[in-house]
JSON list of C-alpha atoms and ligand atoms in Angstrom, two decimals:
[
{"chain": "A", "resi": 1, "resn": "MET", "atom": "CA", "xyz": [52.51, 17.24, 241.43]},
{"chain": "A", "resi": 2, "resn": "PRO", "atom": "CA", "xyz": [52.48, 13.43, 241.46]},
{"chain": "A", "resi": 3, "resn": "LYS", "atom": "CA", "xyz": [53.64, 11.67, 244.66]},
{"chain": "A", "resi": 4, "resn": "THR", "atom": "CA", "xyz": [57.30, 10.72, 244.51]},
{"chain": "A", "resi": 5, "resn": "LEU", "atom": "CA", "xyz": [58.24, 7.15, 245.42]},
{"chain": "A", "resi": 6, "resn": "ASP", "atom": "CA", "xyz": [61.49, 6.18, 247.16]},
{"chain": "A", "resi": 7, "resn": "GLY", "atom": "CA", "xyz": [64.30, 6.29, 244.67]},
{"chain": "A", "resi": 8, "resn": "GLN", "atom": "CA", "xyz": [62.46, 8.71, 242.38]},
{"chain": "A", "resi": 9, "resn": "ILE", "atom": "CA", "xyz": [62.92, 12.41, 241.81]},
{"chain": "A", "resi": 10, "resn": "THR", "atom": "CA", "xyz": [59.96, 14.41, 240.52]},
{"chain": "A", "resi": 11, "resn": "MET", "atom": "CA", "xyz": [60.92, 17.40, 238.39]},
{"chain": "A", "resi": 12, "resn": "GLU", "atom": "CA", "xyz": [58.85, 20.28, 237.09]},
{"chain": "A", "resi": 13, "resn": "LYS", "atom": "CA", "xyz": [60.16, 23.07, 234.89]},
{"chain": "A", "resi": 14, "resn": "THR", "atom": "CA", "xyz": [58.55, 26.40, 234.15]},
{"chain": "A", "resi": 15, "resn": "PRO", "atom": "CA", "xyz": [60.70, 29.42, 233.23]},
{"chain": "A", "resi": 16, "resn": "SER", "atom": "CA", "xyz": [58.36, 31.97, 234.85]},
{"chain": "A", "resi": 17, "resn": "TYR", "atom": "CA", "xyz": [58.49, 30.50, 238.37]},
{"chain": "A", "resi": 18, "resn": "PHE", "atom": "CA", "xyz": [61.63, 32.46, 239.27]},
{"chain": "A", "resi": 19, "resn": "VAL", "atom": "CA", "xyz": [59.94, 35.81, 238.62]},
{"chain": "A", "resi": 20, "resn": "THR", "atom": "CA", "xyz": [56.46, 34.98, 239.92]},
{"chain": "A", "resi": 21, "resn": "ARG", "atom": "CA", "xyz": [55.86, 36.63, 243.32]},
{"chain": "A", "resi": 22, "resn": "GLU", "atom": "CA", "xyz": [53.53, 33.93, 244.64]},
{"chain": "A", "resi": 23, "resn": "ALA", "atom": "CA", "xyz": [55.66, 30.96, 243.52]},
{"chain": "A", "resi": 24, "resn": "PRO", "atom": "CA", "xyz": [58.03, 30.64, 246.55]},
{"chain": "A", "resi": 25, "resn": "ALA", "atom": "CA", "xyz": [55.17, 30.60, 249.11]},
{"chain": "A", "resi": 26, "resn": "ARG", "atom": "CA", "xyz": [53.17, 28.12, 247.04]},
{"chain": "A", "resi": 27, "resn": "ILE", "atom": "CA", "xyz": [56.07, 25.75, 246.43]},
{"chain": "A", "resi": 28, "resn": "SER", "atom": "CA", "xyz": [57.15, 25.96, 250.07]},
{"chain": "A", "resi": 29, "resn": "ALA", "atom": "CA", "xyz": [53.58, 25.14, 251.17]},
{"chain": "A", "resi": 30, "resn": "MET", "atom": "CA", "xyz": [53.66, 22.07, 248.93]},
{"chain": "A", "resi": 31, "resn": "SER", "atom": "CA", "xyz": [57.09, 20.88, 250.14]},
{"chain": "A", "resi": 32, "resn": "ARG", "atom": "CA", "xyz": [59.67, 22.87, 252.11]},
{"chain": "A", "resi": 33, "resn": "ASP", "atom": "CA", "xyz": [62.35, 20.37, 251.01]},
{"chain": "A", "resi": 34, "resn": "THR", "atom": "CA", "xyz": [61.97, 21.12, 247.29]},
{"chain": "A", "resi": 35, "resn": "LYS", "atom": "CA", "xyz": [65.30, 21.72, 245.57]},
{"chain": "A", "resi": 36, "resn": "LEU", "atom": "CA", "xyz": [65.29, 24.62, 243.17]},
{"chain": "A", "resi": 37, "resn": "ILE", "atom": "CA", "xyz": [67.39, 24.94, 240.02]},
{"chain": "A", "resi": 38, "resn": "VAL", "atom": "CA", "xyz": [67.60, 28.21, 238.12]},
{"chain": "A", "resi": 39, "resn": "VAL", "atom": "CA", "xyz": [69.47, 28.75, 234.86]},
{"chain": "A", "resi": 40, "resn": "VAL", "atom": "CA", "xyz": [70.73, 32.32, 234.63]},
{"chain": "A", "resi": 41, "resn": "ARG", "atom": "CA", "xyz": [72.60, 34.03, 231.82]},
{"chain": "A", "resi": 42, "resn": "ASP", "atom": "CA", "xyz": [73.95, 37.55, 231.25]},
{"chain": "A", "resi": 43, "resn": "PRO", "atom": "CA", "xyz": [70.80, 39.68, 231.72]},
{"chain": "A", "resi": 44, "resn": "VAL", "atom": "CA", "xyz": [71.65, 41.80, 228.66]},
{"chain": "A", "resi": 45, "resn": "THR", "atom": "CA", "xyz": [71.85, 38.75, 226.37]},
{"chain": "A", "resi": 46, "resn": "ARG", "atom": "CA", "xyz": [68.80, 37.37, 228.18]},
{"chain": "A", "resi": 47, "resn": "ALA", "atom": "CA", "xyz": [66.80, 40.52, 227.35]},
{"chain": "A", "resi": 48, "resn": "ILE", "atom": "CA", "xyz": [67.83, 40.34, 223.68]},
{"chain": "A", "resi": 49, "resn": "SER", "atom": "CA", "xyz": [66.98, 36.61, 223.59]},
{"chain": "A", "resi": 50, "resn": "ASP", "atom": "CA", "xyz": [63.58, 37.32, 225.15]},
{"chain": "A", "resi": 51, "resn": "TYR", "atom": "CA", "xyz": [62.94, 40.05, 222.55]},
{"chain": "A", "resi": 52, "resn": "THR", "atom": "CA", "xyz": [64.04, 37.70, 219.74]},
{"chain": "A", "resi": 53, "resn": "GLN", "atom": "CA", "xyz": [61.53, 35.09, 220.91]},
{"chain": "A", "resi": 54, "resn": "THR", "atom": "CA", "xyz": [58.67, 37.65, 220.99]},
{"chain": "A", "resi": 55, "resn": "LEU", "atom": "CA", "xyz": [59.73, 39.02, 217.59]},
{"chain": "A", "resi": 56, "resn": "SER", "atom": "CA", "xyz": [59.54, 35.52, 216.08]},
{"chain": "A", "resi": 57, "resn": "LYS", "atom": "CA", "xyz": [55.87, 35.34, 217.11]},
{"chain": "A", "resi": 58, "resn": "LYS", "atom": "CA", "xyz": [54.94, 39.00, 216.51]},
{"chain": "A", "resi": 59, "resn": "PRO", "atom": "CA", "xyz": [57.13, 40.47, 213.75]},
{"chain": "A", "resi": 60, "resn": "ASP", "atom": "CA", "xyz": [55.44, 43.91, 214.05]},
{"chain": "A", "resi": 61, "resn": "ILE", "atom": "CA", "xyz": [56.61, 44.82, 217.55]},
{"chain": "A", "resi": 62, "resn": "PRO", "atom": "CA", "xyz": [58.71, 48.00, 218.05]},
{"chain": "A", "resi": 63, "resn": "THR", "atom": "CA", "xyz": [62.51, 47.82, 217.98]},
{"chain": "A", "resi": 64, "resn": "PHE", "atom": "CA", "xyz": [64.47, 46.53, 220.98]},
{"chain": "A", "resi": 65, "resn": "GLU", "atom": "CA", "xyz": [65.84, 50.04, 221.53]},
{"chain": "A", "resi": 66, "resn": "SER", "atom": "CA", "xyz": [62.43, 51.69, 221.68]},
{"chain": "A", "resi": 67, "resn": "LEU", "atom": "CA", "xyz": [61.14, 49.14, 224.18]},
{"chain": "A", "resi": 68, "resn": "THR", "atom": "CA", "xyz": [64.28, 49.42, 226.33]},
{"chain": "A", "resi": 69, "resn": "PHE", "atom": "CA", "xyz": [64.12, 53.15, 226.99]},
{"chain": "A", "resi": 70, "resn": "LYS", "atom": "CA", "xyz": [61.42, 55.21, 228.65]},
{"chain": "A", "resi": 71, "resn": "ASN", "atom": "CA", "xyz": [63.36, 58.18, 227.40]},
{"chain": "A", "resi": 72, "resn": "ARG", "atom": "CA", "xyz": [66.05, 57.62, 224.79]},
{"chain": "A", "resi": 73, "resn": "THR", "atom": "CA", "xyz": [67.67, 61.05, 225.33]},
{"chain": "A", "resi": 74, "resn": "THR", "atom": "CA", "xyz": [68.16, 60.64, 229.09]},
{"chain": "A", "resi": 75, "resn": "GLY", "atom": "CA", "xyz": [68.86, 56.91, 228.74]},
{"chain": "A", "resi": 76, "resn": "LEU", "atom": "CA", "xyz": [66.14, 56.11, 231.29]},
{"chain": "A", "resi": 77, "resn": "ILE", "atom": "CA", "xyz": [65.43, 52.38, 231.11]},
{"chain": "A", "resi": 78, "resn": "ASP", "atom": "CA", "xyz": [61.90, 51.00, 231.15]},
{"chain": "A", "resi": 79, "resn": "THR", "atom": "CA", "xyz": [62.16, 48.56, 234.05]},
{"chain": "A", "resi": 80, "resn": "SER", "atom": "CA", "xyz": [58.49, 47.65, 233.64]},
{"chain": "A", "resi": 81, "resn": "TRP", "atom": "CA", "xyz": [59.28, 45.86, 230.36]},
{"chain": "A", "resi": 82, "resn": "SER", "atom": "CA", "xyz": [59.38, 42.17, 231.28]},
{"chain": "A", "resi": 83, "resn": "ALA", "atom": "CA", "xyz": [62.47, 41.49, 229.14]},
{"chain": "A", "resi": 84, "resn": "ILE", "atom": "CA", "xyz": [64.36, 43.97, 231.37]},
{"chain": "A", "resi": 85, "resn": "GLN", "atom": "CA", "xyz": [62.59, 43.16, 234.64]},
{"chain": "A", "resi": 86, "resn": "ILE", "atom": "CA", "xyz": [63.35, 39.41, 234.55]},
{"chain": "A", "resi": 87, "resn": "GLY", "atom": "CA", "xyz": [67.13, 40.03, 234.45]},
{"chain": "A", "resi": 88, "resn": "ILE", "atom": "CA", "xyz": [67.13, 41.80, 237.83]},
{"chain": "A", "resi": 89, "resn": "TYR", "atom": "CA", "xyz": [68.02, 38.46, 239.42]},
{"chain": "A", "resi": 90, "resn": "ALA", "atom": "CA", "xyz": [68.95, 39.81, 242.88]},
{"chain": "A", "resi": 91, "resn": "LYS", "atom": "CA", "xyz": [65.45, 41.19, 243.32]},
{"chain": "A", "resi": 92, "resn": "HIS", "atom": "CA", "xyz": [63.75, 37.92, 242.40]},
{"chain": "A", "resi": 93, "resn": "LEU", "atom": "CA", "xyz": [66.16, 35.91, 244.55]},
{"chain": "A", "resi": 94, "resn": "ASP", "atom": "CA", "xyz": [65.32, 38.11, 247.58]},
{"chain": "A", "resi": 95, "resn": "ASN", "atom": "CA", "xyz": [61.74, 36.91, 247.26]},
{"chain": "A", "resi": 96, "resn": "TRP", "atom": "CA", "xyz": [62.78, 33.21, 247.19]},
{"chain": "A", "resi": 97, "resn": "LEU", "atom": "CA", "xyz": [65.08, 33.64, 250.19]},
{"chain": "A", "resi": 98, "resn": "GLN", "atom": "CA", "xyz": [62.05, 34.55, 252.31]},
{"chain": "A", "resi": 99, "resn": "TYR", "atom": "CA", "xyz": [60.98, 30.89, 251.92]},
{"chain": "A", "resi": 100, "resn": "PHE", "atom": "CA", "xyz": [64.03, 28.80, 250.98]},
{"chain": "A", "resi": 101, "resn": "PRO", "atom": "CA", "xyz": [67.64, 28.74, 252.25]},
{"chain": "A", "resi": 102, "resn": "MET", "atom": "CA", "xyz": [70.39, 29.42, 249.72]},
{"chain": "A", "resi": 103, "resn": "GLY", "atom": "CA", "xyz": [71.62, 25.79, 250.08]},
{"chain": "A", "resi": 104, "resn": "GLN", "atom": "CA", "xyz": [68.38, 24.57, 248.50]},
{"chain": "A", "resi": 105, "resn": "ILE", "atom": "CA", "xyz": [68.86, 26.66, 245.37]},
{"chain": "A", "resi": 106, "resn": "LEU", "atom": "CA", "xyz": [71.31, 25.88, 242.56]},
{"chain": "A", "resi": 107, "resn": "PHE", "atom": "CA", "xyz": [72.15, 28.53, 239.99]},
{"chain": "A", "resi": 108, "resn": "VAL", "atom": "CA", "xyz": [73.30, 27.07, 236.70]},
{"chain": "A", "resi": 109, "resn": "SER", "atom": "CA", "xyz": [75.32, 29.31, 234.39]},
{"chain": "A", "resi": 110, "resn": "GLY", "atom": "CA", "xyz": [73.62, 29.58, 230.99]},
{"chain": "A", "resi": 111, "resn": "GLU", "atom": "CA", "xyz": [76.99, 30.45, 229.45]},
{"chain": "A", "resi": 112, "resn": "ARG", "atom": "CA", "xyz": [78.72, 27.37, 230.92]},
{"chain": "A", "resi": 113, "resn": "LEU", "atom": "CA", "xyz": [75.78, 25.20, 229.91]},
{"chain": "A", "resi": 114, "resn": "ILE", "atom": "CA", "xyz": [76.93, 25.95, 226.35]},
{"chain": "A", "resi": 115, "resn": "SER", "atom": "CA", "xyz": [80.75, 25.99, 226.83]},
{"chain": "A", "resi": 116, "resn": "ASP", "atom": "CA", "xyz": [80.89, 23.03, 229.25]},
{"chain": "A", "resi": 117, "resn": "PRO", "atom": "CA", "xyz": [77.51, 21.25, 229.40]},
{"chain": "A", "resi": 118, "resn": "ALA", "atom": "CA", "xyz": [78.88, 18.15, 231.17]},
{"chain": "A", "resi": 119, "resn": "GLY", "atom": "CA", "xyz": [80.59, 20.26, 233.84]},
{"chain": "A", "resi": 120, "resn": "GLU", "atom": "CA", "xyz": [77.43, 22.24, 234.55]},
{"chain": "A", "resi": 121, "resn": "LEU", "atom": "CA", "xyz": [75.29, 19.09, 234.56]},
{"chain": "A", "resi": 122, "resn": "GLY", "atom": "CA", "xyz": [77.85, 17.57, 236.92]},
{"chain": "A", "resi": 123, "resn": "ARG", "atom": "CA", "xyz": [76.96, 20.34, 239.40]},
{"chain": "A", "resi": 124, "resn": "VAL", "atom": "CA", "xyz": [73.25, 19.60, 238.88]},
{"chain": "A", "resi": 125, "resn": "GLN", "atom": "CA", "xyz": [73.72, 15.88, 239.53]},
{"chain": "A", "resi": 126, "resn": "ASP", "atom": "CA", "xyz": [75.77, 16.58, 242.69]},
{"chain": "A", "resi": 127, "resn": "PHE", "atom": "CA", "xyz": [73.13, 19.03, 243.92]},
{"chain": "A", "resi": 128, "resn": "LEU", "atom": "CA", "xyz": [70.42, 16.40, 243.43]},
{"chain": "A", "resi": 129, "resn": "GLY", "atom": "CA", "xyz": [72.53, 13.75, 245.18]},
{"chain": "A", "resi": 130, "resn": "LEU", "atom": "CA", "xyz": [72.81, 11.67, 242.00]},
{"chain": "A", "resi": 131, "resn": "LYS", "atom": "CA", "xyz": [75.78, 9.76, 240.66]},
{"chain": "A", "resi": 132, "resn": "ARG", "atom": "CA", "xyz": [77.48, 11.63, 237.84]},
{"chain": "A", "resi": 133, "resn": "ILE", "atom": "CA", "xyz": [75.94, 9.57, 235.05]},
{"chain": "A", "resi": 134, "resn": "ILE", "atom": "CA", "xyz": [75.90, 12.34, 232.45]},
{"chain": "A", "resi": 135, "resn": "THR", "atom": "CA", "xyz": [79.44, 13.21, 231.47]},
{"chain": "A", "resi": 136, "resn": "ASP", "atom": "CA", "xyz": [81.50, 14.62, 228.61]},
{"chain": "A", "resi": 137, "resn": "LYS", "atom": "CA", "xyz": [81.03, 11.46, 226.58]},
{"chain": "A", "resi": 138, "resn": "HIS", "atom": "CA", "xyz": [77.32, 12.21, 226.16]},
{"chain": "A", "resi": 139, "resn": "PHE", "atom": "CA", "xyz": [77.91, 15.47, 224.24]},
{"chain": "A", "resi": 140, "resn": "TYR", "atom": "CA", "xyz": [79.44, 16.66, 221.01]},
{"chain": "A", "resi": 141, "resn": "PHE", "atom": "CA", "xyz": [79.63, 20.13, 219.55]},
{"chain": "A", "resi": 142, "resn": "ASN", "atom": "CA", "xyz": [77.40, 20.47, 216.49]},
{"chain": "A", "resi": 143, "resn": "GLN", "atom": "CA", "xyz": [79.06, 22.99, 214.14]},
{"chain": "A", "resi": 144, "resn": "THR", "atom": "CA", "xyz": [75.87, 23.62, 212.13]},
{"chain": "A", "resi": 145, "resn": "LYS", "atom": "CA", "xyz": [73.73, 24.28, 215.19]},
{"chain": "A", "resi": 146, "resn": "GLY", "atom": "CA", "xyz": [76.58, 26.12, 216.92]},
{"chain": "A", "resi": 147, "resn": "PHE", "atom": "CA", "xyz": [75.68, 24.43, 220.21]},
{"chain": "A", "resi": 148, "resn": "PRO", "atom": "CA", "xyz": [76.43, 21.23, 222.10]},
{"chain": "A", "resi": 149, "resn": "CYS", "atom": "CA", "xyz": [74.06, 18.36, 221.32]},
{"chain": "A", "resi": 150, "resn": "LEU", "atom": "CA", "xyz": [73.50, 14.87, 222.72]},
{"chain": "A", "resi": 151, "resn": "LYS", "atom": "CA", "xyz": [75.31, 12.05, 220.94]},
{"chain": "A", "resi": 152, "resn": "LYS", "atom": "CA", "xyz": [72.26, 9.86, 221.55]},
{"chain": "A", "resi": 153, "resn": "ALA", "atom": "CA", "xyz": [68.78, 10.97, 222.52]},
{"chain": "A", "resi": 154, "resn": "GLU", "atom": "CA", "xyz": [67.11, 9.03, 225.33]},
{"chain": "A", "resi": 155, "resn": "GLY", "atom": "CA", "xyz": [65.74, 5.75, 223.97]},
{"chain": "A", "resi": 156, "resn": "SER", "atom": "CA", "xyz": [67.32, 6.31, 220.57]},
{"chain": "A", "resi": 157, "resn": "SER", "atom": "CA", "xyz": [70.65, 5.75, 218.89]},
{"chain": "A", "resi": 158, "resn": "LYS", "atom": "CA", "xyz": [70.50, 9.05, 217.00]},
{"chain": "A", "resi": 159, "resn": "PRO", "atom": "CA", "xyz": [72.11, 12.38, 217.97]},
{"chain": "A", "resi": 160, "resn": "HIS", "atom": "CA", "xyz": [69.77, 15.01, 219.31]},
{"chain": "A", "resi": 161, "resn": "CYS", "atom": "CA", "xyz": [70.05, 18.80, 219.29]},
{"chain": "A", "resi": 162, "resn": "LEU", "atom": "CA", "xyz": [67.57, 21.19, 220.87]},
{"chain": "A", "resi": 163, "resn": "GLY", "atom": "CA", "xyz": [64.90, 22.50, 218.48]},
{"chain": "A", "resi": 164, "resn": "LYS", "atom": "CA", "xyz": [64.92, 25.50, 216.14]},
{"chain": "A", "resi": 165, "resn": "THR", "atom": "CA", "xyz": [63.53, 27.83, 218.81]},
{"chain": "A", "resi": 166, "resn": "LYS", "atom": "CA", "xyz": [66.65, 27.31, 220.96]},
{"chain": "A", "resi": 167, "resn": "GLY", "atom": "CA", "xyz": [69.69, 29.15, 219.69]},
{"chain": "A", "resi": 168, "resn": "ARG", "atom": "CA", "xyz": [68.12, 31.71, 217.39]},
{"chain": "A", "resi": 169, "resn": "THR", "atom": "CA", "xyz": [70.20, 34.42, 215.75]},
{"chain": "A", "resi": 170, "resn": "HIS", "atom": "CA", "xyz": [69.80, 37.63, 217.74]},
{"chain": "A", "resi": 171, "resn": "PRO", "atom": "CA", "xyz": [69.25, 41.00, 216.02]},
{"chain": "A", "resi": 172, "resn": "ASN", "atom": "CA", "xyz": [72.17, 43.46, 216.14]},
{"chain": "A", "resi": 173, "resn": "ILE", "atom": "CA", "xyz": [71.75, 45.85, 219.04]},
{"chain": "A", "resi": 174, "resn": "HIS", "atom": "CA", "xyz": [73.47, 49.23, 218.90]},
{"chain": "A", "resi": 175, "resn": "PRO", "atom": "CA", "xyz": [76.62, 48.97, 221.11]},
{"chain": "A", "resi": 176, "resn": "GLU", "atom": "CA", "xyz": [75.62, 52.14, 222.99]},
{"chain": "A", "resi": 177, "resn": "VAL", "atom": "CA", "xyz": [72.28, 50.57, 223.93]},
{"chain": "A", "resi": 178, "resn": "ALA", "atom": "CA", "xyz": [73.94, 47.34, 225.06]},
{"chain": "A", "resi": 179, "resn": "GLN", "atom": "CA", "xyz": [76.45, 49.38, 227.11]},
{"chain": "A", "resi": 180, "resn": "ARG", "atom": "CA", "xyz": [73.69, 51.38, 228.77]},
{"chain": "A", "resi": 181, "resn": "LEU", "atom": "CA", "xyz": [72.00, 48.11, 229.72]},
{"chain": "A", "resi": 182, "resn": "ARG", "atom": "CA", "xyz": [75.30, 46.71, 231.06]},
{"chain": "A", "resi": 183, "resn": "ASP", "atom": "CA", "xyz": [75.65, 49.78, 233.27]},
{"chain": "A", "resi": 184, "resn": "PHE", "atom": "CA", "xyz": [72.05, 49.39, 234.42]},
{"chain": "A", "resi": 185, "resn": "TYR", "atom": "CA", "xyz": [72.46, 45.73, 235.41]},
{"chain": "A", "resi": 186, "resn": "ARG", "atom": "CA", "xyz": [75.95, 46.00, 236.99]},
{"chain": "A", "resi": 187, "resn": "PRO", "atom": "CA", "xyz": [74.83, 46.86, 240.57]},
{"chain": "A", "resi": 188, "resn": "PHE", "atom": "CA", "xyz": [72.11, 44.19, 240.48]},
{"chain": "A", "resi": 189, "resn": "ASN", "atom": "CA", "xyz": [74.61, 41.63, 239.14]},
{"chain": "A", "resi": 190, "resn": "MET", "atom": "CA", "xyz": [77.09, 42.53, 241.91]},
{"chain": "A", "resi": 191, "resn": "LYS", "atom": "CA", "xyz": [74.40, 41.99, 244.52]},
{"chain": "A", "resi": 192, "resn": "PHE", "atom": "CA", "xyz": [73.46, 38.69, 242.87]},
{"chain": "A", "resi": 193, "resn": "TYR", "atom": "CA", "xyz": [77.14, 37.50, 242.88]},
{"chain": "A", "resi": 194, "resn": "GLN", "atom": "CA", "xyz": [77.32, 38.42, 246.57]},
{"chain": "A", "resi": 195, "resn": "MET", "atom": "CA", "xyz": [74.08, 36.62, 247.46]},
{"chain": "A", "resi": 196, "resn": "THR", "atom": "CA", "xyz": [74.99, 33.44, 245.56]},
{"chain": "A", "resi": 197, "resn": "GLY", "atom": "CA", "xyz": [78.72, 33.55, 246.40]},
{"chain": "A", "resi": 198, "resn": "HIS", "atom": "CA", "xyz": [79.42, 33.07, 242.70]},
{"chain": "A", "resi": 199, "resn": "ASN", "atom": "CA", "xyz": [80.76, 35.50, 240.11]},
{"chain": "A", "resi": 200, "resn": "PHE", "atom": "CA", "xyz": [79.02, 34.63, 236.85]},
{"chain": "A", "resi": 201, "resn": "GLY", "atom": "CA", "xyz": [81.47, 36.81, 234.90]},
{"chain": "A", "resi": 202, "resn": "TRP", "atom": "CA", "xyz": [78.91, 39.01, 233.14]},
{"chain": "A", "resi": 203, "resn": "ASP", "atom": "CA", "xyz": [80.72, 42.18, 234.20]},
{"chain": "A", "resi": 204, "resn": "ASP", "atom": "CA", "xyz": [84.36, 41.15, 233.59]},
{"chain": "B", "resi": 1, "resn": "LIG", "atom": "N1", "xyz": [72.68, 22.98, 223.70]},
{"chain": "B", "resi": 1, "resn": "LIG", "atom": "C1", "xyz": [71.95, 24.04, 223.41]},
{"chain": "B", "resi": 1, "resn": "LIG", "atom": "N2", "xyz": [71.30, 24.14, 222.24]},
{"chain": "B", "resi": 1, "resn": "LIG", "atom": "C2", "xyz": [70.55, 25.24, 221.96]},
{"chain": "B", "resi": 1, "resn": "LIG", "atom": "N3", "xyz": [70.37, 26.27, 222.80]},
{"chain": "B", "resi": 1, "resn": "LIG", "atom": "C3", "xyz": [71.00, 26.21, 223.98]},
{"chain": "B", "resi": 1, "resn": "LIG", "atom": "C4", "xyz": [71.81, 25.11, 224.34]},
{"chain": "B", "resi": 1, "resn": "LIG", "atom": "N4", "xyz": [72.31, 25.33, 225.59]},
{"chain": "B", "resi": 1, "resn": "LIG", "atom": "C5", "xyz": [71.82, 26.51, 225.96]},
{"chain": "B", "resi": 1, "resn": "LIG", "atom": "N5", "xyz": [71.05, 27.06, 225.01]},
{"chain": "B", "resi": 1, "resn": "LIG", "atom": "C6", "xyz": [70.39, 28.34, 225.12]},
{"chain": "B", "resi": 1, "resn": "LIG", "atom": "O1", "xyz": [69.02, 28.11, 225.50]},
{"chain": "B", "resi": 1, "resn": "LIG", "atom": "C7", "xyz": [68.29, 29.27, 225.13]},
{"chain": "B", "resi": 1, "resn": "LIG", "atom": "C8", "xyz": [66.83, 28.96, 224.93]},
{"chain": "B", "resi": 1, "resn": "LIG", "atom": "O2", "xyz": [66.28, 28.53, 226.10]},
{"chain": "B", "resi": 1, "resn": "LIG", "atom": "P1", "xyz": [65.09, 29.34, 226.73]},
{"chain": "B", "resi": 1, "resn": "LIG", "atom": "O3", "xyz": [65.59, 30.07, 227.89]},
{"chain": "B", "resi": 1, "resn": "LIG", "atom": "O4", "xyz": [64.39, 30.13, 225.69]},
{"chain": "B", "resi": 1, "resn": "LIG", "atom": "O5", "xyz": [64.20, 28.19, 227.21]},
{"chain": "B", "resi": 1, "resn": "LIG", "atom": "S1", "xyz": [62.80, 28.41, 227.86]},
{"chain": "B", "resi": 1, "resn": "LIG", "atom": "O6", "xyz": [61.91, 28.92, 226.81]},
{"chain": "B", "resi": 1, "resn": "LIG", "atom": "O7", "xyz": [62.94, 29.39, 228.92]},
{"chain": "B", "resi": 1, "resn": "LIG", "atom": "O8", "xyz": [62.44, 27.11, 228.31]},
{"chain": "B", "resi": 1, "resn": "LIG", "atom": "C9", "xyz": [68.91, 29.72, 223.83]},
{"chain": "B", "resi": 1, "resn": "LIG", "atom": "O9", "xyz": [68.86, 31.12, 223.80]},
{"chain": "B", "resi": 1, "resn": "LIG", "atom": "P2", "xyz": [68.94, 31.89, 222.39]},
{"chain": "B", "resi": 1, "resn": "LIG", "atom": "O10", "xyz": [70.35, 31.68, 221.90]},
{"chain": "B", "resi": 1, "resn": "LIG", "atom": "O11", "xyz": [68.65, 33.30, 222.72]},
{"chain": "B", "resi": 1, "resn": "LIG", "atom": "O12", "xyz": [67.90, 31.28, 221.49]},
{"chain": "B", "resi": 1, "resn": "LIG", "atom": "C10", "xyz": [70.33, 29.16, 223.85]},
{"chain": "B", "resi": 1, "resn": "LIG", "atom": "O13", "xyz": [71.33, 30.14, 223.89]}
]
């Protein structure tokens, strides 16, 4: 990490940090004051999104259903499959709380990042002790993309949406499979809501 000067904030983003066992100890050893931001979304949608991303690179992988279950008849879920494992947020958070207090971690709602990007980024700016520079006026909803986009990209006068790999169409998952996954995640989600003091609304 480069040294941060007064008035600067150094940021580093890697999706796998949150689920990497060694990450909290290593980051804490580097700087105990590091602020941590984690974007979380409904773990069922997250698993399907994860699968969709893998499928786009390896079209020959088995179906989502066959990877989800260890045993389809009993409904036993394969928790060793990373797409499932990553969504057990309470378990991963437990690991971080051994090294960082809750006040140093901000959980951003992936759903609200889409429905109210300025509101969610407002929380991020407050958490980082920044003035709320990014507001509603920076975004518009792009009907073609189906997502919010920036009215102007940084250093440009043109609108900017995230790339093609963000916001892919998900395959249809059998409702029974999705329901079984909802039931699986519910207790972990409840624990996560309790730990963070925030109901993300995935089980409403
Ligand atoms: N504004 C905007 N535009 C496009 N996409 C948006 C936006 N805001 C959030 N999202 C959601 O971001 C999801 C992709 O991010 P990833 O989690 O794959 O990013 S990363 O690879 O972990 O960095 C992606 O998930 P998928 O829909 O499954 O592709 C989106 O739902």
